[in-house]
Structures are given as structure tokens and as C-alpha cells.
Short mmCIF file of C-alpha atoms and ligand atoms in Angstrom, two decimals:
data_model
loop_
_atom_site.label_atom_id
_atom_site.label_comp_id
_atom_site.label_asym_id
_atom_site.label_seq_id
_atom_site.Cartn_x
_atom_site.Cartn_y
_atom_site.Cartn_z
CA MET A 3 0.00 0.00 0.00
CA ILE A 4 1.38 3.44 -0.91
CA VAL A 5 0.77 6.15 1.69
CA LEU A 6 1.18 9.83 0.97
CA GLY A 7 2.24 11.89 4.01
CA ILE A 8 1.61 15.62 4.45
CA GLU A 9 3.25 17.64 7.24
CA SER A 10 2.36 21.31 7.79
CA SER A 11 2.14 21.80 11.57
CA CYS A 12 4.66 24.62 11.89
CA ASP A 13 7.32 26.06 9.58
CA GLU A 14 8.16 23.11 7.32
CA THR A 15 6.05 21.80 4.46
CA GLY A 16 6.88 18.13 4.03
CA ILE A 17 5.49 15.62 1.55
CA ALA A 18 6.51 11.97 1.34
CA LEU A 19 5.53 8.63 -0.14
CA VAL A 20 5.94 5.46 1.89
CA ASP A 21 5.22 1.90 0.79
CA THR A 22 3.98 -0.24 3.70
CA GLU A 23 6.26 -3.05 2.47
CA ALA A 24 9.23 -1.29 0.83
CA GLY A 25 9.49 1.72 3.19
CA LEU A 26 10.26 5.30 2.19
CA LEU A 27 9.99 5.88 -1.57
CA SER A 28 10.64 9.62 -1.72
CA HIS A 29 10.21 12.86 0.16
CA ALA A 30 10.29 16.58 -0.53
CA LEU A 31 10.63 19.37 2.01
CA HIS A 32 10.50 23.14 2.16
CA SER A 33 11.70 24.96 5.26
CA GLN A 34 10.32 28.44 5.96
CA ILE A 35 13.17 29.31 8.32
CA ALA A 36 14.60 32.05 6.05
CA MET A 37 11.15 33.67 5.77
CA HIS A 38 10.58 33.78 9.56
CA GLN A 39 14.14 34.74 10.46
CA GLU A 40 13.67 38.49 10.17
CA TYR A 41 10.85 38.29 12.75
CA GLY A 42 12.93 36.23 15.21
CA GLY A 43 10.35 33.42 15.31
CA VAL A 44 7.51 31.77 13.40
CA VAL A 45 4.73 34.13 12.22
CA PRO A 46 1.65 31.85 12.04
CA GLU A 47 -0.18 33.68 9.23
CA LEU A 48 2.91 33.73 7.02
CA ALA A 49 3.46 30.05 7.78
CA SER A 50 -0.09 29.13 6.64
CA ARG A 51 0.18 31.12 3.42
CA ASP A 52 3.51 29.54 2.56
CA HIS A 53 2.15 26.01 3.14
CA VAL A 54 -0.57 26.87 0.59
CA ARG A 55 2.09 27.88 -1.95
CA ARG A 56 4.35 24.87 -1.37
CA ALA A 57 2.14 21.84 -0.83
CA LEU A 58 1.22 20.92 -4.42
CA PRO A 59 4.62 21.63 -6.04
CA LEU A 60 6.23 19.49 -3.33
CA LEU A 61 3.70 16.74 -4.02
CA GLU A 62 4.68 16.80 -7.71
CA GLU A 63 8.35 16.66 -6.70
CA ALA A 64 7.83 13.66 -4.39
CA LEU A 65 5.77 11.82 -7.03
CA GLU A 66 8.40 12.43 -9.67
CA ARG A 67 11.23 11.23 -7.43
CA ALA A 68 9.30 8.04 -6.69
CA GLN A 69 8.32 7.69 -10.38
CA LEU A 70 4.69 7.43 -9.37
CA ASP A 71 1.44 8.94 -10.53
CA LYS A 72 -1.15 10.41 -8.13
CA SER A 73 -3.51 7.57 -9.04
CA GLN A 74 -1.10 5.06 -7.44
CA ILE A 75 -1.53 6.58 -3.97
CA ASP A 76 -3.61 4.23 -1.78
CA ALA A 77 -4.11 6.39 1.32
CA ILE A 78 -3.33 9.90 2.57
CA ALA A 79 -1.84 10.64 6.00
CA TYR A 80 -1.71 14.23 7.22
CA THR A 81 -0.64 15.93 10.46
CA GLN A 82 -3.86 16.56 12.39
CA GLY A 83 -2.13 18.15 15.38
CA PRO A 84 -0.66 19.46 17.56
CA GLY A 85 0.65 22.63 15.94
CA LEU A 86 -0.43 26.01 14.57
CA ALA A 87 -4.15 25.87 13.73
CA GLY A 88 -3.93 27.71 10.39
CA ALA A 89 -0.88 25.75 9.28
CA LEU A 90 -2.52 22.43 10.20
CA LEU A 91 -5.67 23.43 8.29
CA VAL A 92 -3.68 23.83 5.08
CA GLY A 93 -2.27 20.28 5.24
CA ALA A 94 -5.64 18.85 6.28
CA SER A 95 -7.51 20.56 3.45
CA VAL A 96 -4.95 19.51 0.85
CA ALA A 97 -5.25 15.92 2.16
CA CYS A 98 -9.04 16.13 2.09
CA GLY A 99 -9.17 17.66 -1.41
CA LEU A 100 -6.82 15.03 -2.81
CA GLY A 101 -8.65 12.25 -1.03
CA LEU A 102 -11.95 13.36 -2.46
CA ALA A 103 -10.57 13.82 -5.97
CA LEU A 104 -8.77 10.46 -5.98
CA ARG A 105 -11.41 8.61 -3.89
CA LYS A 106 -8.71 7.49 -1.48
CA PRO A 107 -9.05 7.23 2.32
CA MET A 108 -7.40 9.59 4.80
CA ILE A 109 -5.88 9.25 8.24
CA GLY A 110 -5.01 12.07 10.68
CA ILE A 111 -1.62 11.63 12.35
CA HIS A 112 -0.31 12.99 15.64
CA HIS A 113 2.80 15.04 14.89
CA LEU A 114 4.65 13.73 17.96
CA GLU A 115 3.89 10.14 17.02
CA GLY A 116 5.60 10.96 13.72
CA HIS A 117 8.71 12.14 15.59
CA LEU A 118 8.55 9.22 18.00
CA LEU A 119 8.50 6.61 15.25
CA SER A 120 10.98 8.41 12.95
CA PRO A 121 14.02 6.42 14.24
CA LEU A 122 12.29 3.33 12.79
CA LEU A 123 12.97 4.83 9.34
CA ALA A 124 16.74 4.52 9.93
CA SER A 125 18.81 1.61 8.62
CA ASN A 126 19.23 0.00 12.07
CA PRO A 127 15.80 0.50 13.65
CA PRO A 128 15.08 -0.25 17.34
CA GLU A 129 12.63 -2.96 18.39
CA PHE A 130 9.78 -2.28 20.81
CA PRO A 131 9.71 -1.66 23.73
CA PHE A 132 11.94 1.37 24.14
CA LEU A 133 12.32 4.55 26.13
CA ALA A 134 11.89 7.67 24.00
CA LEU A 135 13.15 11.16 24.68
CA LEU A 136 11.17 13.54 22.52
CA VAL A 137 12.95 16.89 22.33
CA SER A 138 11.51 19.39 19.87
CA GLY A 139 10.76 23.09 19.69
CA GLY A 140 7.42 22.62 21.41
CA HIS A 141 7.81 19.47 23.52
CA THR A 142 10.14 17.70 25.91
CA GLN A 143 8.82 14.33 27.03
CA LEU A 144 10.10 10.99 28.25
CA MET A 145 7.92 8.11 27.16
CA ARG A 146 7.75 4.38 27.38
CA VAL A 147 6.86 3.02 23.93
CA ASP A 148 5.50 -0.54 23.73
CA GLY A 149 4.20 -0.41 20.15
CA VAL A 150 2.49 1.86 17.65
CA GLY A 151 0.02 3.95 19.67
CA ARG A 152 1.09 2.36 22.96
CA TYR A 153 2.73 5.27 24.71
CA GLN A 154 3.08 5.91 28.42
CA LEU A 155 4.15 9.39 29.43
CA LEU A 156 6.78 9.23 32.20
CA GLY A 157 7.60 12.91 32.46
CA GLU A 158 7.63 16.18 30.57
CA THR A 159 8.67 19.78 30.80
CA LEU A 160 6.74 21.95 33.21
CA ASP A 161 7.51 25.12 31.23
CA ASP A 162 9.77 25.70 28.20
CA ALA A 163 10.63 22.87 25.82
CA ALA A 164 14.30 22.00 25.29
CA GLY A 165 14.29 23.40 21.74
CA GLU A 166 12.60 26.55 23.02
CA ALA A 167 15.35 26.94 25.66
CA PHE A 168 17.97 26.58 22.91
CA ASP A 169 16.19 29.13 20.73
CA LYS A 170 15.53 31.68 23.49
CA SER A 171 19.07 31.50 24.88
CA ALA A 172 20.48 31.82 21.38
CA LYS A 173 18.33 34.91 20.84
CA LEU A 174 19.78 36.46 24.02
CA LEU A 175 23.21 36.03 22.42
CA GLY A 176 22.01 37.74 19.24
CA LEU A 177 21.90 34.55 17.16
CA ASP A 178 19.36 34.05 14.38
CA TYR A 179 16.19 31.93 14.69
CA PRO A 180 16.12 28.99 15.16
CA GLY A 181 19.12 29.29 17.45
CA GLY A 182 19.55 25.62 18.44
CA PRO A 183 22.17 24.66 15.85
CA ALA A 184 23.94 28.08 16.11
CA ILE A 185 24.30 28.13 19.92
CA SER A 186 25.47 24.55 19.84
CA ARG A 187 28.19 25.40 17.27
CA LEU A 188 29.25 28.48 19.25
CA ALA A 189 29.49 26.41 22.45
CA THR A 190 32.30 24.31 20.95
CA LEU A 191 34.51 27.45 21.07
CA GLY A 192 33.60 28.31 24.68
CA ASP A 193 35.44 27.77 27.95
CA PRO A 194 33.43 25.43 30.23
CA GLN A 195 34.88 27.01 33.40
CA ILE A 196 33.45 30.52 32.99
CA HIS A 197 29.71 29.96 33.50
CA GLN A 198 28.20 27.32 35.75
CA PHE A 199 24.47 27.51 35.04
CA PRO A 200 21.81 25.73 37.15
CA ARG A 201 20.73 22.21 36.22
CA PRO A 202 16.97 22.59 36.84
CA MET A 203 15.23 19.61 38.45
CA LEU A 204 18.33 17.44 38.16
CA HIS A 205 17.58 15.81 41.51
CA SER A 206 13.78 16.06 41.43
CA LYS A 207 13.41 12.23 41.53
CA ASP A 208 10.81 12.31 38.78
CA PHE A 209 11.10 12.49 35.00
CA ASN A 210 9.94 16.07 34.61
CA PHE A 211 11.99 18.95 33.26
CA SER A 212 12.01 22.72 33.66
CA PHE A 213 14.07 25.00 31.45
CA SER A 214 12.74 28.51 31.98
CA GLY A 215 15.11 29.12 34.94
CA LEU A 216 18.06 28.17 32.77
CA LYS A 217 17.05 30.74 30.17
CA THR A 218 16.77 33.36 32.97
CA ALA A 219 20.24 32.39 34.21
CA VAL A 220 21.58 33.00 30.69
CA LEU A 221 19.85 36.39 30.61
CA THR A 222 21.33 37.34 34.02
CA ALA A 223 24.81 36.26 32.91
CA VAL A 224 24.56 38.30 29.71
CA LYS A 225 23.39 41.40 31.63
CA LYS A 226 26.26 41.14 34.13
CA TYR A 227 28.87 41.85 31.49
CA PRO A 228 29.81 45.53 31.86
CA HIS A 229 30.43 45.76 28.10
CA ASP A 230 29.06 44.34 24.85
CA LEU A 231 29.83 40.65 24.69
CA SER A 232 32.83 39.69 22.56
CA GLU A 233 32.56 36.60 20.37
CA GLN A 234 34.54 34.70 23.04
CA ASP A 235 32.19 35.90 25.82
CA LYS A 236 29.22 34.68 23.77
CA ALA A 237 30.92 31.33 23.19
CA ASN A 238 31.55 30.99 26.95
CA VAL A 239 27.87 31.68 27.76
CA ALA A 240 26.82 29.25 25.02
CA ARG A 241 29.12 26.59 26.47
CA GLY A 242 27.71 27.06 29.99
CA PHE A 243 24.16 26.79 28.62
CA VAL A 244 24.76 23.73 26.46
CA ASP A 245 26.65 21.89 29.24
CA ALA A 246 23.76 22.52 31.66
CA ILE A 247 20.93 21.46 29.36
CA ILE A 248 22.75 18.35 28.13
CA ASP A 249 23.54 17.33 31.74
CA VAL A 250 19.83 17.46 32.60
CA LEU A 251 18.65 15.63 29.46
CA LEU A 252 21.26 12.91 29.99
CA ALA A 253 20.56 12.46 33.71
CA LYS A 254 16.80 12.14 33.17
CA CYS A 255 17.28 9.58 30.40
CA LEU A 256 19.59 7.51 32.60
CA SER A 257 17.22 7.53 35.56
CA ALA A 258 14.23 6.65 33.35
CA LEU A 259 16.19 3.75 31.82
CA LYS A 260 17.00 2.53 35.32
CA HIS A 261 13.41 2.96 36.50
CA THR A 262 11.83 1.14 33.54
CA GLY A 263 14.58 -1.47 33.10
CA LEU A 264 14.53 -0.71 29.35
CA LYS A 265 17.76 -1.17 27.41
CA ARG A 266 16.89 0.81 24.29
CA LEU A 267 16.72 4.60 24.17
CA VAL A 268 15.32 6.46 21.18
CA ILE A 269 15.89 10.18 20.64
CA ALA A 270 13.41 12.08 18.48
CA GLY A 271 12.66 15.68 17.56
CA GLY A 272 14.77 18.61 16.39
CA VAL A 273 17.11 18.74 19.40
CA GLY A 274 17.97 15.12 18.61
CA ALA A 275 20.21 16.58 15.89
CA ASN A 276 22.38 18.18 18.58
CA THR A 277 25.99 16.99 18.50
CA GLN A 278 26.72 17.49 22.22
CA LEU A 279 23.59 15.52 23.17
CA ARG A 280 24.57 12.67 20.84
CA THR A 281 28.15 12.60 22.16
CA ALA A 282 26.98 12.51 25.80
CA LEU A 283 24.39 9.78 25.14
CA ASN A 284 26.73 7.67 23.03
CA SER A 285 29.41 7.60 25.69
CA ALA A 286 26.87 6.86 28.46
CA ALA A 287 25.44 4.04 26.31
CA LEU A 288 28.87 2.44 25.98
CA LYS A 289 29.52 2.68 29.72
CA ARG A 290 26.10 1.54 30.86
CA ARG A 291 25.39 -0.98 28.13
CA PHE A 292 22.23 0.33 26.57
CA GLN A 293 21.51 1.03 22.91
CA VAL A 294 20.75 4.51 21.68
CA TYR A 295 18.94 5.19 18.40
CA TYR A 296 18.48 8.43 16.45
CA PRO A 297 16.50 9.31 13.36
CA GLU A 298 18.58 10.10 10.27
CA LEU A 299 19.66 13.74 10.65
CA GLU A 300 17.28 14.91 7.90
CA PHE A 301 14.35 13.32 9.78
CA CYS A 302 15.14 14.85 13.20
CA THR A 303 13.37 18.11 12.39
CA ASP A 304 9.87 18.28 10.88
CA ASN A 305 9.37 16.36 7.65
CA GLY A 306 6.71 14.51 5.66
CA ALA A 307 8.45 11.13 5.79
CA MET A 308 7.69 10.62 9.47
CA ILE A 309 3.99 11.40 8.89
CA ALA A 310 3.70 9.06 5.90
CA PHE A 311 5.57 6.40 7.86
CA ALA A 312 3.39 6.72 10.99
CA GLY A 313 0.33 6.54 8.69
CA ALA A 314 1.72 3.43 7.00
CA LEU A 315 2.40 1.69 10.34
CA ARG A 316 -1.08 2.52 11.65
CA LEU A 317 -2.86 1.43 8.48
CA LYS A 318 -0.84 -1.77 8.29
CA ALA A 319 -1.83 -2.59 11.88
CA ASN A 320 -5.46 -1.58 11.36
CA PRO A 321 -6.79 -0.68 7.87
CA GLN A 322 -10.10 0.36 9.52
CA LEU A 323 -8.40 3.54 10.72
CA ALA A 324 -8.63 5.00 7.21
CA THR A 325 -11.72 7.10 6.57
CA TYR A 326 -13.59 8.11 3.43
CA GLN A 327 -15.29 10.92 5.37
CA TYR A 328 -13.86 13.99 3.70
CA SER A 329 -14.41 16.40 6.53
CA PHE A 330 -11.70 17.14 9.00
CA ASN A 331 -10.97 18.84 12.26
CA VAL A 332 -7.45 19.76 13.26
CA LYS A 333 -6.25 19.52 16.86
CA PRO A 334 -3.81 22.34 17.68
CA ARG A 335 -3.58 20.93 21.22
CA TRP A 336 -3.59 17.16 21.41
CA PRO A 337 -1.90 15.25 24.24
CA LEU A 338 -0.11 12.20 22.88
CA ASP A 339 -1.50 9.91 25.57
CA GLU A 340 -5.03 10.60 24.25
CA LEU A 341 -4.04 8.80 21.07
CA GLY A 342 -5.40 5.26 20.76
CA ALA A 343 -3.41 2.17 19.85
CA ALA A 344 -3.34 1.22 16.18
O1 LIG B 424 11.10 18.88 15.84
P1 LIG B 424 11.29 20.25 15.32
O2 LIG B 424 11.77 20.44 13.91
O3 LIG B 424 10.00 21.11 15.40
C1 LIG B 424 9.03 20.97 16.39
O4 LIG B 424 8.17 20.05 16.24
O5 LIG B 424 9.13 21.74 17.34
O6 LIG B 424 12.30 20.96 16.33
C2 LIG B 424 12.76 22.27 16.16
C3 LIG B 424 13.66 22.62 17.33
C4 LIG B 424 14.08 24.08 17.33
O7 LIG B 424 13.88 24.58 18.63
C5 LIG B 424 15.56 24.02 16.98
O8 LIG B 424 16.33 25.06 17.51
C6 LIG B 424 15.96 22.70 17.57
O9 LIG B 424 14.87 21.85 17.30
N1 LIG B 424 17.19 22.18 16.96
C7 LIG B 424 18.35 22.05 17.63
C8 LIG B 424 19.29 21.55 16.69
N2 LIG B 424 18.67 21.40 15.48
C9 LIG B 424 17.37 21.80 15.67
N3 LIG B 424 18.66 22.30 18.91
C10 LIG B 424 19.93 22.06 19.29
N4 LIG B 424 20.89 21.62 18.47
C11 LIG B 424 20.62 21.34 17.17
N5 LIG B 424 21.58 20.88 16.35
ZN1 LIG B 425 8.17 18.60 15.18
#
């Protein structure tokens, strides 16, 4: 069965084609980062309008790469939530319009389930069950994953998400949106001894996180400089920030692995692309004898492949999930644990 995937929850338009037997056939992506950069963050209305412009050309691109015709699509998966309402509506209406025109069924996909299952697209995929750390721009969650749709939330952030902390701290250092990759690069040039930032909730004995205090600590450190920050000063602040956030993410993963007895850890979401996080987890995995899995770098941040793939896994497990009802409602807020098993 060939499943078309449509992602439009935030600032990436992603289209992909997945075969339930052969896996990913092709994908096409447009990132709006350059468009939002001058505003220092995502402007929802601009995001929606750009999804409208990009969706169909990207569909043509994905079809051409897979050497397929629209008529060969068997089902359409689209991101139903969570995300920006207007942006989600674009993907949902494109899915609905295509479904109606082609007389093919549709399935709404939870964006975080897409991220969560994206490491299964890699060449050496993990088996269930596993512990998942989901670290994106909007979410930071630790979850036990027993199968498709079988997710148990162990802990989550009480305030800012990890990606948000990266972006906000980067902004304080004058770096462009999204600041995650930039602050992480800058940190490699910094001296780890200059700034010791707090490690929020490191010893809280649960699996929750809190990052807004860390961002405030960065702000206080920046303000304390009696002069404009030199490039080296900025690198030192970046280093202090990255060391603190990675320490917390690592410690929570290790204690959740111990608590659950799981031996496989999966990292998903944009922050999963972070080099320092990967280095810290890889060395802990060697020492403590667990396996750590990441999505391919191109599938860490938002993309259509993970949506098509989640749709394919769900439909393979339960074809009844596909609907020929061409009306839709998007879910800008949608807790992952409200999602049923496949
Ligand atoms: O998963 P994603 O593409 O979108 C959401 O669903 O939120 O994640 C985007 C987030 C942004 O906050 C971005 O700064 C962060 O992931 N990010 C990184 C890196 N690459 C992306 N953060 C730290 N280091 C990176 N290399
Ligand atoms: Zn995402």
C-alpha cells in the first residue's frame, strides 16, 4: 500500500511517499526558516500562506522522485495536530481535497507520534519496547513506547521545551532563529569554566523537566557583562548553557532507563540533531550498556516522511483507521497519551 504523508504543523512543508512493504519511496521538504528569520520566530499567518504555496509543487516533486502517478496513492496521512491551527488546516484541506478527488481514504496523524516513530525509518531500527526522549521546539517528554500507539508518558517539561530553551538562549546572544544549531556550534569554542548555570530539576526524583530558569540564568549572565559581549564571551555563555541542558537531558534519560529497566533509548525531535547531546548519550550508552537510536539527521526536524511512515504503520496494523469521510478537524492541542493504539 502506498501512503502519501503531508506535514504542515509549523514552519516546514513536508510531503513523502511510503510503501507499507518497501518503506520510504521519496520525500520533498521546504523549510520556511529564512522567511521567519527576520521576525525572530515563526509568524503563524505567514506560515499558513507559505504552506498553501508549497504543498502541491512538493507533491509533484515527491511523485516524480518516486516515479509514481497520483492515481497510485492508496491512502493519505496528514498531520492533524498538535501545531499552529492555520498551518494544520492547510495540510488537512490539501489531504481532504486530494482524497476526495482520488477517492482514497485519509488518516489524521499525531505530529509527535511521527517524531517518535521516525528512528524506525533509519537503517538500524530499534525494536519495541523502548524509552523515548522527545525533544523538539514545542515538547520535551520521556515516554515508554510498547508499540504503535502504545505510549506511556513518564515525564515532561513543566515550562519551556528543550528546543525553546535553545532558541531563546540563542536569541539572548544575538543569534538568528532557530538558534539551536547556532548556539550549539558556538558552544564548541567556549570555555566550560566561565559559567556554571543551574541544572533545573536534576535531583527532582521524577522524570519532569524545567528549562525557563536556565534561560533566565543565561539572561542574568549576559546582563552582568559591563560591556558588549565579545565573540569569546558569547561562546563561553553558550558553552555554559549547552553543558547545563545536556547534563539534565542525559541524567533524566539515565534515571528513566533505570526505573523502567529498558535497554533501548530512542531520541526524536529537532534537538535530537544536537551533537553534544549525541556525544553525551553515546558515551553513556557504551559505559552503561544500553543502545541509543536516532533518526537520520534529515528526519530529526519536521518532515513529511515521518507522517507518511506513521500513517503506513497505523494502516498496516489496522486498515479500519482510514476514513472516506472527507471532513476534517485539526487539533492544535492534542496530548499524545489521548491517542489510541493502532
Ligand atoms: O522537531 P522540530 O523540527 O519542530 C518541532 O516540532 O518543534 O524541532 C525544532 C527545534 C528548534 O527549537 C531548533 O532550535 C531545535 O529543534 N534544533 C536544535 C538543533 N537542530 C534543531 N537544537 C539544538 N541543536 C541542534 N543541532
Ligand atoms: Zn516537530
